[in-house]
Coordinates of C-alpha atoms in Angstrom, one line a residue:
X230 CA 0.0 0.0 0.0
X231 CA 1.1 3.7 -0.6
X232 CA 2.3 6.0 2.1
X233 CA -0.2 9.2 1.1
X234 CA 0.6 11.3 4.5
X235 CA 3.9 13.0 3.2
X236 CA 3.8 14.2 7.2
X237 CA 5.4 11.1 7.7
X238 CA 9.0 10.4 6.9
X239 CA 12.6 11.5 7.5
X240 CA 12.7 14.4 5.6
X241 CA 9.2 15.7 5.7
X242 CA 9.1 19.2 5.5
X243 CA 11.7 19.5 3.0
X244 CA 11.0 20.9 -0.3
X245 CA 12.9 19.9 -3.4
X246 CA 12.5 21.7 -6.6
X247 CA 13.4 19.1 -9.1
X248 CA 14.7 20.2 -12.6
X249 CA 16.4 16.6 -13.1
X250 CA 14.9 13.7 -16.2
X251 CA 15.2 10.6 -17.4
X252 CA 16.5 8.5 -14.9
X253 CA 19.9 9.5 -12.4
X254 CA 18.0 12.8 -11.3
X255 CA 14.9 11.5 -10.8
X256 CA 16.0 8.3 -9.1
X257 CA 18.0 10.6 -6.8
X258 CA 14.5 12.8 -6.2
X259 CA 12.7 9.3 -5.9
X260 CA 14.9 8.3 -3.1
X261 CA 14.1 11.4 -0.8
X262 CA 10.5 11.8 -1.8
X263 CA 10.1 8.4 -0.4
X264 CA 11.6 9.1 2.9
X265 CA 8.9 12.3 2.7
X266 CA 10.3 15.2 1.3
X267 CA 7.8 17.5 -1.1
X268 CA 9.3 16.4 -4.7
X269 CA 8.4 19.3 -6.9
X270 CA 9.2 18.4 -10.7
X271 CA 9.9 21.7 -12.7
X272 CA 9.2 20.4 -16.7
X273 CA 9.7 22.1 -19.6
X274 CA 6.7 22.6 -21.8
X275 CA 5.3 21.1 -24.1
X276 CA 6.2 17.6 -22.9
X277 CA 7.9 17.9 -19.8
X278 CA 10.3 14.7 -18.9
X279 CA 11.0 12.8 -22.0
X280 CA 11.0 9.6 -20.0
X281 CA 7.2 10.6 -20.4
X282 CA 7.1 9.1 -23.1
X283 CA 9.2 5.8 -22.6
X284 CA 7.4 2.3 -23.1
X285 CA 6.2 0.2 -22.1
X286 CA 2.4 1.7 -21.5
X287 CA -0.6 1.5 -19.7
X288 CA -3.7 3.9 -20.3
X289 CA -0.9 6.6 -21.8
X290 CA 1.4 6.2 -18.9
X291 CA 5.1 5.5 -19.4
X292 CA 5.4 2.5 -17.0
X293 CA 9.4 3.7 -17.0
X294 CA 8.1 7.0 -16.1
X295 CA 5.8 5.8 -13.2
X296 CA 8.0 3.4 -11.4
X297 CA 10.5 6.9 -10.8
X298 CA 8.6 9.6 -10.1
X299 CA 5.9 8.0 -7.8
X300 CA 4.2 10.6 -5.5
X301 CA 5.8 13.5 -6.7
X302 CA 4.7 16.8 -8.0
X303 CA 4.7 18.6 -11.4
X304 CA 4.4 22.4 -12.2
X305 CA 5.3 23.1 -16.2
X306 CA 7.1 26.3 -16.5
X307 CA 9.4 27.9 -19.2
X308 CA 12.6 28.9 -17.5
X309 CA 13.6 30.5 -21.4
X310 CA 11.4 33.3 -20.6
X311 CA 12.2 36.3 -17.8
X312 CA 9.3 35.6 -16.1
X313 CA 9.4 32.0 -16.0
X314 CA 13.1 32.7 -14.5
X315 CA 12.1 34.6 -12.2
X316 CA 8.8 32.8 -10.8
X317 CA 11.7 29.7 -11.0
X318 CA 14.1 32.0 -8.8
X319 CA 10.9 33.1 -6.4
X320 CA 10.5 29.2 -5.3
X321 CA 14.1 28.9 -4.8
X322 CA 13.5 31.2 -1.8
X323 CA 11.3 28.7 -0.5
X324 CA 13.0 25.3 -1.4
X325 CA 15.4 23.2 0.3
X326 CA 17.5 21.4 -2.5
X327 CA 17.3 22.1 -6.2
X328 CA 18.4 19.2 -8.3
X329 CA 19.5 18.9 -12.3
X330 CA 20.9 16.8 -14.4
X331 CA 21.7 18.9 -17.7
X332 CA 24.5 19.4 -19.7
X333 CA 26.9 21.6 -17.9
X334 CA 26.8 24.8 -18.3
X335 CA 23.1 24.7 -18.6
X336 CA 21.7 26.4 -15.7
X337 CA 24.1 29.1 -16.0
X338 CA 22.6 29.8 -19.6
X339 CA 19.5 30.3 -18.5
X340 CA 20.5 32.5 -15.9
X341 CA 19.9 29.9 -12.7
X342 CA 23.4 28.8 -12.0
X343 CA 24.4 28.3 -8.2
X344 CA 25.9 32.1 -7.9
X345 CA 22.0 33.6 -8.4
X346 CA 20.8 30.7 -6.7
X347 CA 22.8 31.0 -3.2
X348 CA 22.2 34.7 -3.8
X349 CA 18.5 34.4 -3.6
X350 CA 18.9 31.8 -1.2
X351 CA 21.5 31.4 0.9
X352 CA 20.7 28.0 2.6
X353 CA 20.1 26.6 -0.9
X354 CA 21.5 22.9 -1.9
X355 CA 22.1 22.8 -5.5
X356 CA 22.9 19.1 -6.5
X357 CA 23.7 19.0 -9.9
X358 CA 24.5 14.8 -11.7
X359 CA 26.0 14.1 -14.6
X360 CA 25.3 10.6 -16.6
X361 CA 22.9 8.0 -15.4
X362 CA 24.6 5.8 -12.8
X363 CA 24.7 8.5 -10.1
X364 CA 22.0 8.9 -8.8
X365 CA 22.4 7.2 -5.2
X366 CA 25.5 9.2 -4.6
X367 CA 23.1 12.1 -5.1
X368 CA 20.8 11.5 -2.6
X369 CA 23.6 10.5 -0.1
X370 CA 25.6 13.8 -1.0
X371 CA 22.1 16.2 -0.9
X372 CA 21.8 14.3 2.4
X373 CA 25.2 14.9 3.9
X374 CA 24.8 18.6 3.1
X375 CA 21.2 18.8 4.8
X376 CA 23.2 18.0 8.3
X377 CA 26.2 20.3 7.5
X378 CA 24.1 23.2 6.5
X379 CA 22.3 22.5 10.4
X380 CA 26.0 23.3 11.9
X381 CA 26.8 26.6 9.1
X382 CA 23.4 27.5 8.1
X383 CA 24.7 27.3 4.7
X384 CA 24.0 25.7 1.5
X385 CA 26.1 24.3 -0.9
X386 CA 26.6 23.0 -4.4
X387 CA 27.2 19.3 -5.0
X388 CA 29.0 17.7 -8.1
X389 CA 28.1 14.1 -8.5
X390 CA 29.7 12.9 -12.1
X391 CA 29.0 9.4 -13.6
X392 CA 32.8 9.1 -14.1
X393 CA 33.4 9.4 -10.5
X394 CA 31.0 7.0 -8.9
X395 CA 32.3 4.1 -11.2
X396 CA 35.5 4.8 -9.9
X397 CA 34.2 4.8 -6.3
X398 CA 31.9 1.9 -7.2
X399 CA 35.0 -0.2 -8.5
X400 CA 36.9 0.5 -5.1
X401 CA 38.0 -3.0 -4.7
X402 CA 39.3 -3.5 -8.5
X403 CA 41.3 -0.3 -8.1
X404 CA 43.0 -1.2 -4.7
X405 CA 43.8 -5.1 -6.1
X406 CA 45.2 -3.2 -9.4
X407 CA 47.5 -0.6 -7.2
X408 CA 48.8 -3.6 -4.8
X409 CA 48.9 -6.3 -7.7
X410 CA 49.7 -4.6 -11.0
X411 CA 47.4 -7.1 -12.0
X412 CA 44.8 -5.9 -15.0
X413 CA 41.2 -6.7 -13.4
X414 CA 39.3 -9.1 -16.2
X415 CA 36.0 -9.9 -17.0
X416 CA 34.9 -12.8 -14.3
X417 CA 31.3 -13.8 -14.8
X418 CA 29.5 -14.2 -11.3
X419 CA 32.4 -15.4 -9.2
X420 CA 34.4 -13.0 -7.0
X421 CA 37.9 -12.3 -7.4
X422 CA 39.5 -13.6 -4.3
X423 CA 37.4 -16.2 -3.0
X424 CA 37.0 -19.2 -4.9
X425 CA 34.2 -21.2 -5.8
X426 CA 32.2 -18.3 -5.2
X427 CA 29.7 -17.7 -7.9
X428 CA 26.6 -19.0 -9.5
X429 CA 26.4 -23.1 -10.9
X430 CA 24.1 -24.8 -12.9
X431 CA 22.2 -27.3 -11.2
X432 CA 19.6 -29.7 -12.8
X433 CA 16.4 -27.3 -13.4
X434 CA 18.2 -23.4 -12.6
X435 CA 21.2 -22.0 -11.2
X436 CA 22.8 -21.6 -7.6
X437 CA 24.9 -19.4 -6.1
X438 CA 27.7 -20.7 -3.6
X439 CA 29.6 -18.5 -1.6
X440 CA 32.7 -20.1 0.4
X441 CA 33.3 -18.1 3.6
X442 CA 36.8 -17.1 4.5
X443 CA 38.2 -18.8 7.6
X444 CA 35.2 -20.9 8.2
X445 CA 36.6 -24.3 9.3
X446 CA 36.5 -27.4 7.3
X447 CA 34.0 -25.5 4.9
X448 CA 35.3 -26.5 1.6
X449 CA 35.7 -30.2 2.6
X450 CA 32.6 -30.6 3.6
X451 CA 31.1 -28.9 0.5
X452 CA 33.5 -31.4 -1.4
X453 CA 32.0 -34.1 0.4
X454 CA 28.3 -33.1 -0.2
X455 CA 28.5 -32.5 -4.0
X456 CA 30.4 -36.4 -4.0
X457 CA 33.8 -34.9 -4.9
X458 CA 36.1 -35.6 -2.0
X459 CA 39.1 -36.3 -4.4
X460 CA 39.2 -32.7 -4.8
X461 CA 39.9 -32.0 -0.9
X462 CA 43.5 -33.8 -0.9
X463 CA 44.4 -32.3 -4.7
X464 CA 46.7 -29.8 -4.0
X465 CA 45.9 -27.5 -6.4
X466 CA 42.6 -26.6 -4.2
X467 CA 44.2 -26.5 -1.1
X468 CA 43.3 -22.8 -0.5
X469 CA 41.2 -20.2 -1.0
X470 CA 44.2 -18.4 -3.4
X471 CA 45.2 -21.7 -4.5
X472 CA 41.7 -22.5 -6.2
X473 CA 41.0 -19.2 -7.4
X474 CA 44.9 -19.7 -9.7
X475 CA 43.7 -23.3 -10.8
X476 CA 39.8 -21.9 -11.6
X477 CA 39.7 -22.9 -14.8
X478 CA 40.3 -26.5 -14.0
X479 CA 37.9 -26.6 -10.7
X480 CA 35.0 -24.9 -12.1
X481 CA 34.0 -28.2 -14.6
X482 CA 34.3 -30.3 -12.1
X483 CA 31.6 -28.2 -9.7
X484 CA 29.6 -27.6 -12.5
X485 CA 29.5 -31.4 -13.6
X486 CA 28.8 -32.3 -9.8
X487 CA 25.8 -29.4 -9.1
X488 CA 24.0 -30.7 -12.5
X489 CA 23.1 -33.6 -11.0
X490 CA 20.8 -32.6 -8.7
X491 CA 18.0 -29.3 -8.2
X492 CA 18.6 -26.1 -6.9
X493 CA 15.9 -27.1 -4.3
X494 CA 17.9 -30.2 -3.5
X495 CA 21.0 -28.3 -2.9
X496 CA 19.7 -25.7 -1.5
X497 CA 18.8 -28.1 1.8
X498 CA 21.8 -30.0 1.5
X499 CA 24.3 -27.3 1.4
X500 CA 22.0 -25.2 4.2
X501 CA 22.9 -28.2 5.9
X502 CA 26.1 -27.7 6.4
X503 CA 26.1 -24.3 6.7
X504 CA 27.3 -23.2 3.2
X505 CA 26.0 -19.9 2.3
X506 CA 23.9 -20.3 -1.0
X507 CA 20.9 -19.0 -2.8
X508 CA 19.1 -19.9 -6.0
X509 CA 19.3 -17.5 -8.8
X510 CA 16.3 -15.8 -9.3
X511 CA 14.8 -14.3 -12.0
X512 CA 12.3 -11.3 -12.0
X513 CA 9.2 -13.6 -11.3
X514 CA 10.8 -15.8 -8.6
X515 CA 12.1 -12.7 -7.1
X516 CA 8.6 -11.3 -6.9
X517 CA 7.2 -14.3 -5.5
X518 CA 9.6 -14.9 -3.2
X519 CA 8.2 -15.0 0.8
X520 CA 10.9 -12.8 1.8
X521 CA 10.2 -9.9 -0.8
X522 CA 6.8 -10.3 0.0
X523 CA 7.5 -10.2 3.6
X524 CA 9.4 -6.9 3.9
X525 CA 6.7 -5.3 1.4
X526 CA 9.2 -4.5 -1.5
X527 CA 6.6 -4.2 -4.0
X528 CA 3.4 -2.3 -3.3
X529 CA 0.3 -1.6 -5.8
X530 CA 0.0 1.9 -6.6
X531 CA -3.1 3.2 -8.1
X532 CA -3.5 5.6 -10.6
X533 CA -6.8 7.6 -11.0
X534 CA -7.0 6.7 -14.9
X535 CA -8.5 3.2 -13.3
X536 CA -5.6 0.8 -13.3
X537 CA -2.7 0.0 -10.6
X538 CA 1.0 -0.9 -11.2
X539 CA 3.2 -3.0 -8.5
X540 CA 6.4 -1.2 -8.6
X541 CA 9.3 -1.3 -6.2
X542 CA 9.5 0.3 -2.8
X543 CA 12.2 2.4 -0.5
X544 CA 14.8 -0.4 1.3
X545 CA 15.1 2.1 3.5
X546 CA 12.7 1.0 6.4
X547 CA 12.7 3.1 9.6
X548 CA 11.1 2.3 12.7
X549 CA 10.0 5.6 13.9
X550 CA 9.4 7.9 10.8
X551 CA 8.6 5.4 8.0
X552 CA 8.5 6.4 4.5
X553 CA 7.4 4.9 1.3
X554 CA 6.0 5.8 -1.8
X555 CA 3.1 8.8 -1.8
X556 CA 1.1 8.1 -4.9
X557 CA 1.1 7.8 -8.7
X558 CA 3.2 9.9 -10.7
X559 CA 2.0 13.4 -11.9
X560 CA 0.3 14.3 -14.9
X561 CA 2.7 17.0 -16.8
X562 CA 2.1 20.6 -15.1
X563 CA -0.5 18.6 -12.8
X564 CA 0.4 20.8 -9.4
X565 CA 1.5 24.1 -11.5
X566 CA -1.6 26.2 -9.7
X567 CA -1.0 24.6 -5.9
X568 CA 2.5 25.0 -6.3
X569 CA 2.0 28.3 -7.3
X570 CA -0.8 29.7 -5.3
X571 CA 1.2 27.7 -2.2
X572 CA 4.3 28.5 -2.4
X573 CA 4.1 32.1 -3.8
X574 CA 0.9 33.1 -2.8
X575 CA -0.1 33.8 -6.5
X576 CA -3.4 34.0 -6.8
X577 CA -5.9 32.1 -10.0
X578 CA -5.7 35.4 -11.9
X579 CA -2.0 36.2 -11.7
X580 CA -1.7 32.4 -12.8
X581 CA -4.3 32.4 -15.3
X582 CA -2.4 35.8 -16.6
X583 CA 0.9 33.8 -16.7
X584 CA -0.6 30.6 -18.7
X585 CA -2.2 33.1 -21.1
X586 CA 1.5 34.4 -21.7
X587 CA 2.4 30.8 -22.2
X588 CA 5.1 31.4 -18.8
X589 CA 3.3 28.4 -17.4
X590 CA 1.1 25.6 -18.3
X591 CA -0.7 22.7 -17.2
X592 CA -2.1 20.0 -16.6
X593 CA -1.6 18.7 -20.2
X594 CA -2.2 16.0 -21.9
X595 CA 0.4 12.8 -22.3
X596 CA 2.6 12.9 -24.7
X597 CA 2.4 9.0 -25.3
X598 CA -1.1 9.6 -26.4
X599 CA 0.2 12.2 -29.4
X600 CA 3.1 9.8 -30.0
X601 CA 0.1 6.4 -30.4
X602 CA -1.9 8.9 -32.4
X603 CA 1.3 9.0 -34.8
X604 CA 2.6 5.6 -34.7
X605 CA -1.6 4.7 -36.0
X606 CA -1.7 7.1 -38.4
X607 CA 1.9 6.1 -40.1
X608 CA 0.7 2.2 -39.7
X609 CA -2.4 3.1 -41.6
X610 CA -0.5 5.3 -44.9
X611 CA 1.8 2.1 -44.7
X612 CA -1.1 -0.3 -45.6
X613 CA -1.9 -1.5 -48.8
X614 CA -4.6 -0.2 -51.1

């Protein structure tokens, strides 16, 4: 079930104007509206978010789209024009974090880099991500400067690059390179160090079996369970380094031994003796699986154009201030009169004035609809007389 109160949650309270698309931004916006902050998505008109527009669909909705930008808001506004600029600037005054993933450069050409920013706002967090892999390191870093700017009162701007976190993400290849001088290659499933320690075929699936370091007697009794004790005594598998060197010449022999029975039959066999394992699942196992379903990690979320769509929810699960997701995503420009009218104080003629000058717009209609519309139309001038 959804999480409608956005009282509730970590960061409630906080209001993040959200300039970010496609995917790193708005998976870094995702992750703090669950945890409650007020997600404000500032789109550009006429289509807002191209990920809008991203299959697969149900009832015009961009399933891609949806499973992102859960329970947040959308106001449609054109930052190209002075007054959309400054309307944009006025609700910096009363945000918390603005967020953006363009080009660099960008918000400086259209006049809302993080000099005018901080200068209209002083406590302002400007997180700005580059590529699509970053956006967890966003959220931790908006995060980390949320507590800072409660010691200095200040904000700050954050640089999260793509580069950067798959260097930080690849700590351990880095540090075996530097100590090694040995060139990190492709490995499959299994781990570098720690052999066998990866995922087998067994008779109907896959497992994976992970060999502990410096549990006792571990590998000979997994030697002994699979029906290969002649490996314990070959010396070429006497230790953990020993049978990651000789890997090439272990790994047919597991995977002849674990394709002789299930993954279920392993599975209680090697729990048996204590040998961490798992089956490998795929995206249907996973969701049937009693442990997903018993931490709630996918939840139904309606949407008011009469269907539902089970998405993912926050790992993060607090005791005291639980979060989760709010709602359905937001129809382009959706919230641009609350927003607005809440925020600024604006009231429905100076907004009505400002969508007449085409400074702001919504709600509008989806894009996937215009795009269907098109895709019919070509489909029928491609048929045969």
């Amino acid at each position: 079930m959804t999480n409608p109160d956005q009282s509730r949650g970590p960061l409630a309270g906080l209001t993040v104007l959200d300039l970010t698309w496609v995917l790193s931004g708005p998976f870094a916006s995702m992750v703090l509206g669950d945890l409650g902050a007020d997600v404000i998505k500032v789109e550009r008109p006429p289509f807002g978010d191209v990920a809008r527009t991203t299959g697969p669909y149900i009832c015009d909705w961009s399933t891609y789209f949806f499973s992102i930008n859960r329970g947040k808001k959308s106001i449609c506004l054109d930052l190209k024009k002075p007054e959309g600029r400054d309307l944009f600037l006025r609700l910096v005054e009363k945000a918390d974090v603005v967020m953006e993933n363009y080009t660099p450069g960008t918000m400086e050409k259209l006049g809302v880099g993080y000099e005018t920013l901080s200068a209209r706002n002083p406590r302002i967090i400007h997180a700005a991500t580059s590529g699509f892999t970053a956006g967890l390191y966003t959220a931790i870093g908006i995060l980390a400067a949320l507590q800072e700017r409660e010691r200095s009162g200040r904000g700050q701007m954050i640089d999260i690059s793509m580069l950067d976190c798959q260097i930080a993400i690849l700590e351990n290849a880095f540090a075996r390179y530097f100590a090694t001088g040995e060139v990190p290659k492709p490995l499959g499933t299994r781990h570098p160090l720690a052999t066998p320690f990866q995922a087998f075929p067994t008779k109907d699936g896959w497992i994976v079996v992970a060999l502990s370091w410096g549990v006792e007697n571990q590998w000979e009794l997994f030697c002994a369970t699979i029906g290969r004790s002649e490996l314990i005594d070959d010396p070429r598998f006497d230790t953990p380094g020993l049978r990651t060197k000789h890997h090439g010449e272990l790994e047919p022999v597991l995977n002849d031994a674990l394709r002789q029975k299930t993954t279920a039959e392993w599975l209680r066999e090697l729990d048996g003796i204590g040998l961490p394992c798992g089956p490998l699942n795929d995206i249907p196992s996973a969701a049937e699986h009693p442990q997903v379903k018993a931490r709630g990690m996918l939840v139904d979320v309606e949407h008011p154009d009469g269907f539902s769509l089970r998405i993912a929810d926050t790992p993060v699960k607090l005791g005291r201030t639980p979060g989760g997701i709010k709602g359905p995503p937001p129809a382009l420009g959706e919230h641009t009169d609350e927003v607005l009218s809440r925020l600024l104080g604006l009231s429905a003629e100076e907004i009505a004035s400002l969508r007449q000058a085409e400074v702001v717009f919504g709600p509008l209609p989806s894009p996937v609809r215009r795009i269907r519309e098109r895709e019919a139309g070509l489909e029928k001038a491609s048929e045969p007389a």
